[in-house]
CSV table of C-alpha atoms in Angstrom, one decimal:
chain,number,residue,atom,x,y,z
J,1,MET,CA,0.3,-0.3,-0.1
J,2,ILE,CA,1.5,3.7,-0.9
J,3,TRP,CA,1.0,6.1,1.7
J,4,VAL,CA,-1.1,9.0,0.0
J,5,PRO,CA,-2.2,11.5,3.0
J,6,ILE,CA,-5.2,13.5,2.6
J,7,ASP,CA,-5.6,16.9,4.1
J,8,GLN,CA,-9.4,17.6,5.0
J,9,LYS,CA,-8.2,21.1,5.9
J,10,ARG,CA,-6.7,22.3,2.8
J,11,ASP,CA,-8.4,24.4,0.4
J,12,ILE,CA,-7.0,21.9,-2.3
J,13,PRO,CA,-9.1,19.4,-4.1
J,14,PHE,CA,-9.0,15.8,-2.9
J,15,ILE,CA,-8.5,14.5,-6.2
J,16,ARG,CA,-5.6,16.9,-6.7
J,17,GLN,CA,-4.0,15.8,-3.6
J,18,VAL,CA,-3.9,12.5,-4.6
J,19,TYR,CA,-2.9,13.0,-8.0
J,20,THR,CA,0.2,15.4,-6.9
J,21,GLN,CA,1.3,13.1,-4.6
J,22,ILE,CA,1.7,9.8,-6.7
J,23,ARG,CA,3.0,11.7,-9.7
J,24,THR,CA,6.1,13.2,-7.3
J,25,ARG,CA,6.7,9.6,-6.1
J,26,ILE,CA,6.8,8.7,-9.6
J,27,LEU,CA,9.0,11.0,-10.6
J,28,GLN,CA,11.4,10.9,-7.9
J,29,GLY,CA,11.8,7.0,-8.3
J,30,ASN,CA,9.5,5.8,-4.8
J,31,LEU,CA,7.0,4.1,-7.0
J,32,LEU,CA,9.4,2.1,-9.4
J,33,ALA,CA,8.3,1.3,-13.3
J,34,GLY,CA,6.1,-1.8,-13.6
J,35,GLU,CA,5.2,-1.3,-9.6
J,36,ARG,CA,1.4,-2.1,-9.4
J,37,LEU,CA,-0.8,0.2,-7.5
J,38,PRO,CA,-3.5,-0.2,-5.2
J,39,SER,CA,-7.1,-0.4,-7.0
J,40,THR,CA,-9.3,2.3,-7.1
J,41,ARG,CA,-11.7,1.1,-4.6
J,42,GLN,CA,-9.0,-0.2,-2.0
J,43,LEU,CA,-7.2,3.0,-2.1
J,44,ALA,CA,-10.5,5.3,-1.9
J,45,ASN,CA,-11.4,2.9,1.5
J,46,GLU,CA,-8.0,3.6,2.5
J,47,LEU,CA,-8.2,7.4,2.2
J,48,ASP,CA,-11.7,7.5,3.2
J,49,VAL,CA,-12.9,9.8,-0.1
J,50,SER,CA,-15.2,8.8,-2.8
J,51,ARG,CA,-14.1,6.3,-5.2
J,52,ASN,CA,-14.7,8.9,-7.8
J,53,VAL,CA,-11.8,10.8,-6.4
J,54,VAL,CA,-9.2,8.0,-6.9
J,55,LEU,CA,-10.9,7.4,-10.3
J,56,GLU,CA,-10.2,11.0,-11.7
J,57,ALA,CA,-6.6,11.3,-10.6
J,58,TYR,CA,-5.8,7.7,-12.0
J,59,GLU,CA,-7.4,8.8,-15.2
J,60,GLN,CA,-5.3,12.2,-15.4
J,61,LEU,CA,-2.3,10.1,-14.5
J,62,ILE,CA,-2.7,7.8,-17.4
J,63,ALA,CA,-3.8,10.7,-19.6
J,64,GLU,CA,0.2,12.1,-18.8
J,65,GLY,CA,1.7,8.7,-19.0
J,66,TYR,CA,2.8,8.5,-15.7
J,67,ILE,CA,0.8,5.1,-15.3
J,68,GLU,CA,-1.0,2.4,-17.7
J,69,ALA,CA,-3.9,0.5,-17.2
J,70,ARG,CA,-3.3,-3.2,-18.1
J,71,HIS,CA,-6.6,-5.3,-19.1
J,72,GLY,CA,-7.5,-7.6,-16.2
J,73,SER,CA,-4.4,-6.7,-14.5
J,74,GLY,CA,-4.7,-3.7,-12.7
J,75,THR,CA,-3.0,-0.2,-12.7
J,76,PHE,CA,0.9,0.2,-13.1
J,77,VAL,CA,3.6,2.6,-13.2
J,78,ALA,CA,4.8,3.0,-16.7
J,79,GLU,CA,8.2,3.1,-17.9
J,80,GLY,CA,10.2,6.2,-18.2
J,81,ALA,CA,8.6,8.5,-15.8
J,82,TYR,CA,11.5,8.3,-13.5
J,83,LEU,CA,13.4,11.8,-13.7
J,84,GLU,CA,16.5,12.0,-11.5
J,85,GLN,CA,16.5,14.7,-8.7
J,86,LEU,CA,19.4,17.3,-9.2
J,87,HIS,CA,18.2,18.6,-6.0
J,88,HIS,CA,16.0,17.4,-3.4
J,89,THR,CA,12.4,18.4,-3.2
J,90,LYS,CA,10.3,17.4,-0.6
J,91,SER,CA,7.3,14.8,-1.7
J,92,ASP,CA,4.7,16.4,0.0
J,93,PRO,CA,4.3,20.0,-0.9
J,94,PHE,CA,0.6,20.5,-0.1
J,95,PHE,CA,1.7,19.6,3.4
J,96,GLU,CA,5.1,21.3,4.1
J,97,ARG,CA,4.7,23.6,6.5
J,98,ASP,CA,3.3,27.3,5.8
J,99,GLU,CA,6.5,29.9,5.8
J,100,LEU,CA,4.9,32.5,8.0
J,101,SER,CA,7.1,35.0,8.9
J,102,ASP,CA,9.7,34.4,11.1
J,103,GLU,CA,10.4,37.6,9.6
J,104,LYS,CA,7.3,39.5,10.9
J,105,ASP,CA,9.3,42.0,13.1
J,106,LEU,CA,12.4,42.5,10.5
J,107,ILE,CA,12.9,46.0,10.0
J,108,ASP,CA,14.4,46.5,6.5
J,109,PHE,CA,16.4,49.5,5.4
J,110,ARG,CA,16.0,48.4,2.1
J,111,SER,CA,16.3,51.5,-0.9
J,112,GLY,CA,14.0,52.4,-3.4
J,113,LEU,CA,10.7,51.4,-1.8
J,114,PRO,CA,8.2,54.2,-2.0
J,115,ASP,CA,5.4,54.4,0.8
J,116,LEU,CA,2.7,52.1,-1.0
J,117,GLN,CA,-0.3,53.2,1.8
J,118,PHE,CA,-0.2,56.4,-0.1
J,119,PHE,CA,-0.7,55.0,-3.6
J,120,PRO,CA,-3.8,56.8,-4.9
J,121,ARG,CA,-5.9,54.2,-5.3
J,122,LYS,CA,-9.4,55.8,-5.8
J,123,THR,CA,-8.0,58.4,-8.2
J,124,TRP,CA,-6.6,55.6,-10.5
J,125,ALA,CA,-9.3,53.1,-10.1
J,126,LYS,CA,-11.7,56.0,-11.2
J,127,LEU,CA,-9.3,56.7,-14.3
J,128,SER,CA,-8.5,53.3,-15.0
J,129,TYR,CA,-12.7,52.4,-14.9
J,130,ASP,CA,-13.1,55.3,-17.4
J,131,VAL,CA,-10.3,54.4,-19.5
J,132,CYS,CA,-11.4,50.5,-19.6
J,133,MET,CA,-15.1,51.5,-20.2
J,134,ASN,CA,-15.3,54.4,-22.4
J,135,SER,CA,-11.7,53.9,-24.6
J,136,SER,CA,-12.3,52.7,-28.5
J,137,HIS,CA,-12.3,48.8,-28.8
J,138,THR,CA,-9.1,49.4,-30.9
J,139,VAL,CA,-7.3,50.4,-27.6
J,140,LEU,CA,-7.7,46.7,-26.9
J,141,SER,CA,-6.2,45.6,-30.1
J,142,TYR,CA,-1.8,45.3,-30.3
J,143,GLY,CA,-0.3,48.8,-29.8
J,144,TYR,CA,2.7,50.9,-30.7
J,145,PRO,CA,6.2,49.6,-29.5
J,146,GLU,CA,7.1,53.1,-28.7
J,147,GLY,CA,3.9,53.3,-26.6
J,148,ARG,CA,0.6,55.2,-26.6
J,149,PRO,CA,0.7,58.7,-28.0
J,150,GLU,CA,-1.6,60.1,-25.3
J,151,LEU,CA,1.5,59.0,-22.5
J,152,ARG,CA,4.1,60.2,-25.1
J,153,GLN,CA,2.6,63.8,-25.3
J,154,ALA,CA,2.0,63.7,-21.2
J,155,LEU,CA,5.2,62.7,-20.7
J,156,ALA,CA,7.4,65.3,-22.7
J,157,ARG,CA,5.3,68.1,-21.7
J,158,TYR,CA,6.1,67.0,-18.0
J,159,LEU,CA,9.7,66.6,-18.2
J,160,VAL,CA,10.1,69.6,-20.3
J,161,LYS,CA,8.6,71.5,-17.2
J,162,SER,CA,9.8,69.4,-14.5
J,163,ARG,CA,13.3,68.0,-15.5
J,164,GLY,CA,14.5,70.5,-18.1
J,165,VAL,CA,15.0,67.7,-20.9
J,166,GLN,CA,14.5,68.8,-24.9
J,167,CYS,CA,12.3,66.3,-26.2
J,168,GLN,CA,9.4,65.8,-28.6
J,169,PRO,CA,6.9,63.0,-28.0
J,170,HIS,CA,8.4,61.0,-30.7
J,171,GLN,CA,11.6,60.6,-29.0
J,172,LEU,CA,10.0,58.8,-26.2
J,173,VAL,CA,9.9,54.9,-26.3
J,174,ILE,CA,7.5,53.4,-23.2
J,175,THR,CA,9.2,50.6,-21.4
J,176,SER,CA,8.0,48.2,-18.6
J,177,GLY,CA,10.3,49.9,-16.0
J,178,ALA,CA,13.7,51.4,-16.1
J,179,THR,CA,15.5,47.8,-16.1
J,180,GLN,CA,13.6,47.1,-19.8
J,181,ALA,CA,14.8,50.4,-20.7
J,182,LEU,CA,18.3,50.0,-19.6
J,183,THR,CA,18.7,46.6,-21.5
J,184,LEU,CA,17.2,48.0,-24.7
J,185,VAL,CA,20.2,50.4,-24.2
J,186,ALA,CA,22.6,47.8,-23.7
J,187,LYS,CA,21.2,45.7,-26.6
J,188,LEU,CA,21.0,48.9,-29.1
J,189,LEU,CA,25.0,50.3,-28.2
J,190,LEU,CA,26.9,47.3,-27.2
J,191,LYS,CA,28.3,44.0,-28.8
J,192,LYS,CA,31.1,41.5,-27.1
J,193,GLY,CA,34.3,43.7,-26.3
J,194,ASP,CA,32.9,47.0,-26.4
J,195,GLN,CA,34.1,49.3,-23.9
J,196,ILE,CA,31.7,51.2,-21.5
J,197,LEU,CA,32.4,53.8,-18.7
J,198,MET,CA,30.7,53.5,-15.4
J,199,GLU,CA,30.4,55.1,-12.4
J,200,ASP,CA,31.5,53.2,-9.5
J,201,PRO,CA,29.6,52.4,-6.9
J,202,VAL,CA,26.6,51.3,-8.7
J,203,THR,CA,23.8,48.7,-8.5
J,204,ARG,CA,24.7,45.6,-9.5
J,205,ASP,CA,21.5,45.0,-11.7
J,206,ILE,CA,23.2,47.6,-14.0
J,207,GLN,CA,26.5,46.4,-14.0
J,208,THR,CA,24.7,43.0,-14.9
J,209,ILE,CA,22.6,44.4,-17.7
J,210,PHE,CA,25.7,46.5,-19.5
J,211,SER,CA,28.3,43.4,-19.4
J,212,THR,CA,25.9,40.8,-20.9
J,213,PRO,CA,26.7,41.4,-24.2
J,214,GLY,CA,30.2,40.5,-23.1
J,215,SER,CA,31.4,44.3,-23.3
J,216,ILE,CA,33.8,45.8,-20.8
J,217,LEU,CA,33.3,47.8,-17.8
J,218,HIS,CA,35.5,50.3,-17.0
J,219,PRO,CA,35.1,51.9,-13.5
J,220,ILE,CA,34.9,55.4,-12.6
J,221,PRO,CA,35.5,56.6,-9.0
J,222,VAL,CA,32.5,58.7,-7.4
J,223,ASP,CA,33.3,61.6,-5.0
J,224,GLU,CA,31.2,63.9,-3.3
J,225,ASN,CA,30.5,65.4,-6.5
J,226,GLY,CA,29.8,62.2,-8.5
J,227,MET,CA,31.5,60.6,-11.1
J,228,ARG,CA,35.1,61.6,-11.5
J,229,THR,CA,35.1,62.9,-14.8
J,230,GLU,CA,39.1,64.1,-14.8
J,231,LEU,CA,39.9,60.3,-14.7
J,232,ILE,CA,38.3,59.6,-18.3
J,233,THR,CA,41.0,60.1,-20.6
J,234,PRO,CA,41.7,60.0,-24.2
J,235,ASP,CA,42.8,56.3,-23.8
J,236,PHE,CA,39.5,55.2,-23.4
J,237,ASN,CA,37.2,53.9,-26.4
J,238,PRO,CA,33.9,53.7,-24.9
J,239,LYS,CA,30.7,53.2,-26.6
J,240,CYS,CA,28.8,54.7,-23.9
J,241,ILE,CA,29.4,56.6,-20.3
J,242,PHE,CA,26.5,55.6,-17.6
J,243,VAL,CA,25.8,58.0,-14.9
J,244,THR,CA,23.3,59.1,-12.6
J,245,PRO,CA,23.9,62.9,-12.4
J,246,SER,CA,20.9,64.3,-10.6
J,247,HIS,CA,21.3,61.5,-7.9
J,248,GLN,CA,24.1,59.0,-8.1
J,249,TYR,CA,23.2,55.8,-6.6
J,250,PRO,CA,24.1,54.7,-3.8
J,251,LEU,CA,26.4,57.6,-2.6
J,252,GLY,CA,23.9,60.1,-3.3
J,253,SER,CA,26.1,62.8,-4.7
J,254,THR,CA,25.0,65.3,-7.6
J,255,LEU,CA,27.1,65.7,-10.6
J,256,PRO,CA,28.1,69.7,-11.0
J,257,ILE,CA,27.9,71.7,-14.4
J,258,GLN,CA,31.3,71.4,-14.7
J,259,ARG,CA,31.6,67.7,-15.0
J,260,ARG,CA,28.4,67.6,-16.8
J,261,ILE,CA,30.3,69.9,-19.5
J,262,GLN,CA,33.4,67.6,-19.5
J,263,LEU,CA,31.0,64.3,-20.1
J,264,ILE,CA,29.4,66.3,-22.7
J,265,GLN,CA,32.6,67.3,-24.5
J,266,TYR,CA,34.2,63.9,-24.4
J,267,ALA,CA,30.9,62.4,-25.8
J,268,ARG,CA,31.1,64.6,-28.7
J,269,ALA,CA,35.0,64.4,-29.3
J,270,THR,CA,34.7,60.6,-29.2
J,271,GLY,CA,31.0,59.6,-30.6
J,272,CYS,CA,30.1,57.8,-27.6
J,273,TYR,CA,26.6,58.3,-25.8
J,274,ILE,CA,26.0,59.2,-22.3
J,275,VAL,CA,23.5,56.7,-20.5
J,276,GLU,CA,21.8,59.3,-17.8
J,277,ASP,CA,19.5,57.2,-15.3
J,278,ASP,CA,17.5,60.0,-13.4
J,279,TYR,CA,17.5,57.7,-10.7
J,280,ASP,CA,15.3,58.9,-7.6
J,281,SER,CA,15.5,62.4,-8.7
J,282,GLU,CA,11.6,63.5,-7.9
J,283,PHE,CA,12.2,64.1,-4.3
J,284,ARG,CA,14.8,66.7,-3.7
J,285,TYR,CA,14.6,68.1,-0.3
J,286,GLU,CA,17.2,71.0,-0.4
J,287,GLY,CA,17.4,73.5,-3.0
J,288,ALA,CA,16.0,73.7,-6.3
J,289,PRO,CA,15.2,70.3,-8.7
J,290,ILE,CA,18.2,69.5,-10.5
J,291,SER,CA,17.8,69.9,-14.4
J,292,SER,CA,18.8,67.1,-16.6
J,293,LEU,CA,22.1,66.2,-18.4
J,294,GLN,CA,20.0,65.5,-21.4
J,295,GLY,CA,18.5,69.1,-21.7
J,296,LEU,CA,22.4,70.5,-22.5
J,297,ASP,CA,23.0,67.9,-25.5
J,298,THR,CA,19.9,66.1,-26.9
J,299,ASP,CA,22.1,64.3,-29.9
J,300,HIS,CA,24.5,62.5,-27.4
J,301,VAL,CA,22.3,61.8,-24.3
J,302,ILE,CA,20.2,58.8,-23.9
J,303,TYR,CA,17.7,59.6,-20.8
J,304,ILE,CA,16.0,56.8,-18.9
J,305,GLY,CA,13.6,57.6,-16.0
J,306,SER,CA,10.5,55.5,-14.3
J,307,PHE,CA,7.4,55.7,-12.0
J,308,SER,CA,8.5,52.6,-9.6
J,309,LYS,CA,9.5,55.3,-7.1
J,310,ILE,CA,7.0,58.0,-7.6
J,311,LEU,CA,3.9,55.9,-7.9
J,312,SER,CA,4.4,51.8,-7.3
J,313,PRO,CA,7.0,49.6,-8.9
J,314,ALA,CA,4.0,47.2,-9.8
J,315,LEU,CA,2.9,49.5,-12.7
J,316,ARG,CA,6.1,48.6,-14.6
J,317,LEU,CA,5.8,51.9,-16.4
J,318,GLY,CA,9.3,53.6,-17.7
J,319,TYR,CA,10.9,55.3,-20.4
J,320,LEU,CA,14.0,56.4,-22.8
J,321,ILE,CA,14.2,59.9,-24.4
J,322,LEU,CA,16.5,59.0,-27.3
J,323,PRO,CA,18.5,60.8,-29.6
J,324,PRO,CA,16.7,61.1,-33.1
J,325,ARG,CA,19.2,58.5,-35.0
J,326,LEU,CA,18.7,56.0,-32.5
J,327,ILE,CA,14.8,56.3,-32.3
J,328,LYS,CA,13.9,53.7,-35.3
J,329,GLU,CA,16.2,50.9,-34.2
J,330,CYS,CA,15.2,51.0,-30.6
J,331,ARG,CA,11.4,51.0,-31.7
J,332,LYS,CA,12.3,47.5,-33.5
J,333,LEU,CA,14.2,46.5,-30.5
J,334,LYS,CA,11.4,46.9,-28.2
J,335,TRP,CA,8.8,45.3,-30.9
J,336,PHE,CA,10.8,42.1,-31.0
J,337,THR,CA,11.2,42.4,-27.0
J,338,ASP,CA,7.4,42.2,-26.2
J,339,LEU,CA,5.5,44.6,-28.7
J,340,HIS,CA,4.6,47.0,-26.3
J,341,THR,CA,3.8,47.9,-23.0
J,342,PRO,CA,0.4,47.2,-21.8
J,343,SER,CA,-1.9,50.2,-23.2
J,344,LEU,CA,-4.9,50.8,-20.5
J,345,GLU,CA,-2.0,51.6,-17.8
J,346,GLN,CA,-0.3,53.6,-19.9
J,347,ILE,CA,-3.6,55.7,-21.0
J,348,THR,CA,-4.3,55.5,-17.4
J,349,LEU,CA,-1.0,57.2,-16.6
J,350,GLY,CA,-1.2,59.7,-19.1
J,351,ARG,CA,-4.7,60.6,-17.9
J,352,PHE,CA,-3.2,61.0,-14.3
J,353,MET,CA,-0.8,63.4,-15.2
J,354,GLU,CA,-2.3,65.7,-17.6
J,355,GLU,CA,-5.3,66.2,-15.0
J,356,GLY,CA,-2.5,67.5,-12.2
J,357,TYR,CA,-2.7,64.1,-10.2
J,358,LEU,CA,1.0,63.4,-10.5
J,359,GLU,CA,2.5,66.9,-9.4
J,360,ARG,CA,-0.1,66.7,-6.6
J,361,HIS,CA,1.2,63.3,-5.7
J,362,ILE,CA,4.9,64.2,-5.5
J,363,HIS,CA,4.5,67.3,-3.6
J,364,ASN,CA,2.5,65.2,-0.7
J,365,MET,CA,5.1,62.6,-0.9
J,366,LYS,CA,7.9,65.1,-0.6
J,367,LYS,CA,6.6,66.0,2.8
J,368,ILE,CA,6.2,62.9,4.3
J,369,TYR,CA,9.9,61.7,2.7
J,370,LYS,CA,11.1,64.6,4.0
J,371,LYS,CA,9.8,64.2,7.3
J,372,ARG,CA,11.5,60.5,7.8
J,373,ARG,CA,14.6,61.5,6.2
J,374,ASP,CA,14.8,64.1,8.9
J,375,HIS,CA,13.9,61.8,11.7
J,376,LEU,CA,16.8,59.4,10.3
J,377,VAL,CA,19.4,62.1,10.4
J,378,GLU,CA,18.5,62.8,14.0
J,379,VAL,CA,18.4,59.5,15.2
J,380,ILE,CA,21.9,58.3,13.8
J,381,GLU,CA,23.4,61.9,15.3
J,382,LYS,CA,21.8,61.2,18.4
J,383,ARG,CA,23.0,57.5,18.6
J,384,PHE,CA,26.1,57.8,17.2
J,385,SER,CA,27.4,61.1,18.0
J,386,HIS,CA,30.4,62.2,15.4
J,387,GLN,CA,31.2,58.4,14.7
J,388,VAL,CA,29.1,58.4,11.3
J,389,LYS,CA,29.2,60.8,8.4
J,390,ILE,CA,26.0,60.9,6.4
J,391,LEU,CA,26.2,61.0,2.8
J,392,GLY,CA,23.7,61.3,0.0
J,393,HIS,CA,20.7,62.7,1.8
J,394,SER,CA,19.3,65.8,0.2
J,395,THR,CA,17.4,64.0,-2.4
J,396,GLY,CA,15.7,60.5,-2.6
J,397,LEU,CA,14.4,57.8,-0.6
J,398,HIS,CA,17.7,56.5,0.8
J,399,LEU,CA,21.0,57.9,2.7
J,400,VAL,CA,24.2,56.5,2.9
J,401,ALA,CA,25.9,56.3,6.4
J,402,GLU,CA,29.9,56.2,6.6
J,403,TYR,CA,31.1,54.7,9.9
J,404,GLN,CA,34.7,55.5,11.3
J,405,HIS,CA,35.9,52.1,12.8
J,406,THR,CA,33.3,49.9,11.2
J,407,VAL,CA,34.0,47.2,8.1
J,408,PHE,CA,30.4,45.7,7.2
J,409,THR,CA,31.7,42.0,6.4
J,410,GLU,CA,28.9,39.5,5.3
J,411,ASP,CA,29.3,38.1,9.1
J,412,PHE,CA,28.3,41.6,10.3
J,413,VAL,CA,25.4,41.7,8.3
J,414,LYS,CA,24.1,38.4,9.2
J,415,LYS,CA,24.7,39.4,13.1
J,416,MET,CA,22.5,42.7,12.2
J,417,ARG,CA,19.7,40.4,10.4
J,418,ASP,CA,19.8,37.9,13.5
J,419,ASN,CA,18.8,40.8,15.4
J,420,GLY,CA,15.9,41.8,13.6
J,421,ILE,CA,17.6,44.3,11.1
J,422,ARG,CA,18.4,44.3,7.6
J,423,VAL,CA,20.9,47.1,6.1
J,424,TYR,CA,22.9,46.9,2.7
J,425,PRO,CA,26.6,47.7,2.4
J,426,VAL,CA,27.6,50.0,-0.4
J,427,GLU,CA,30.4,47.6,-0.9
J,428,ASP,CA,28.2,45.2,-2.5
J,429,HIS,CA,27.7,47.4,-5.6
J,430,ALA,CA,31.4,48.3,-6.2
J,431,ILE,CA,33.0,47.1,-9.2
J,432,GLU,CA,36.4,47.7,-7.5
J,433,LYS,CA,36.2,46.1,-4.0
J,434,GLY,CA,37.8,47.5,-0.8
J,435,LYS,CA,36.9,51.3,-0.9
J,436,HIS,CA,33.6,51.4,0.5
J,437,GLN,CA,33.4,48.5,3.2
J,438,ASN,CA,32.1,51.1,6.0
J,439,GLN,CA,29.7,52.7,4.2
J,440,MET,CA,26.2,51.7,4.8
J,441,ILE,CA,22.6,52.3,2.5
J,442,LEU,CA,19.8,52.9,4.6
J,443,GLY,CA,16.4,53.3,2.9
J,444,TYR,CA,13.8,54.8,5.0
J,445,GLY,CA,11.0,55.5,2.3
J,446,HIS,CA,8.8,52.9,3.5
J,447,LEU,CA,9.3,52.9,6.7
J,448,CYS,CA,7.3,55.2,9.6
J,449,GLU,CA,9.0,56.9,12.2
J,450,GLU,CA,8.8,54.3,15.1
J,451,GLU,CA,10.2,51.6,12.6
J,452,ILE,CA,13.5,54.0,11.5
J,453,GLU,CA,14.1,54.7,15.6
J,454,GLU,CA,13.8,51.1,16.4
J,455,GLY,CA,15.7,50.1,13.3
J,456,ILE,CA,18.6,52.4,14.2
J,457,ARG,CA,18.6,51.5,18.2
J,458,ARG,CA,19.0,47.9,16.9
J,459,LEU,CA,21.7,49.1,15.0
J,460,ALA,CA,23.5,50.5,17.5
J,461,GLU,CA,23.6,47.5,19.6
J,462,CYS,CA,25.1,45.2,17.1
J,463,LEU,CA,27.6,48.0,16.5
J,464,GLY,CA,28.1,47.7,20.4
């Protein structure tokens, strides 16, 4: 007799439970080819279920080739249904313990997370409903690889006004978030062996995206004024330069006009492109908003942005602004990547922007995030006095704490995790290792003031 326990409390049909467990035993070799299975009546009696439950489970297993019925002899495991397991898997997935949170009290200082409880659900739902119910049926068909014209027009107007970009709607390509935008740029510009200059440190995802074509990354160090452009010499022959000039990730510095001009002059002299990731720049708390690099040179700068931190990562809406000579090829790449970004969400976002909701939302969230930023700075200074230097706190949803006599090793980060706090060393994002071991990224956008205070208390406890 095979052991096939039924859990009466699970919200999973008995037929599926019987089918899944027998199938798993066959795939893992616990039931061998040629082995006879109990009759449907016998197994139903053992499990105290209707015989029809076992009949239907057997029929599904027969249809998929796992077992075979032999007339007059019974039901047997079929030949060739065993799959050697490369990793151990649990044989009864339905009866695994629910992994409820051993981490429910964890305070996570992850960067780049907005506070989603403030997402304007009612407004978005109203606009989304209206778009769905009242748009032409053509909206439900295949769309344009470059994105809906309604969103591109609204976005061009907004970016000219808020970020100082110089663009027309036809230069915009709407993407499924900034990650897709970056991937399209890498495919558009790079091939194996090409060189790219990249600020260092920089998020690991970007390192991966731009090295995937087989290109060669040359790290350019970042200081309190962003990428050190004086280190870019004529010896390099890059296809592009990656930079986050308005709010460098992760160190948070802003590239001054002198260095921006140096980058543009270098791009003009060499024919390369500057890839400007306008990371996290909407939430600036000190001074006027920083204008884009793209506004200084539309022919050599590719501008990338998204709505993940302004509104929600779940929307998966980002965009590219392209120099004219790259537009056609990028549209083609976008088409063969996913045809187009979902149309209804694009139209809804276009309406959201045109009717002024986006600017009001940013204005409201800036006040909330500034209050949290101020509280985090205050608590750090109170706990650590003069032991910590705070970097990059004028903009965005994170800051960097630089400690005088601490090295954030993997073991130390694990110790903090065990103490209910998750932090992120800057060193994890460094291309050249060893220069940022005493720096820690602390994201605060999604944390309330009480969580911020408790998190820093736990951090101080770990640091002794």
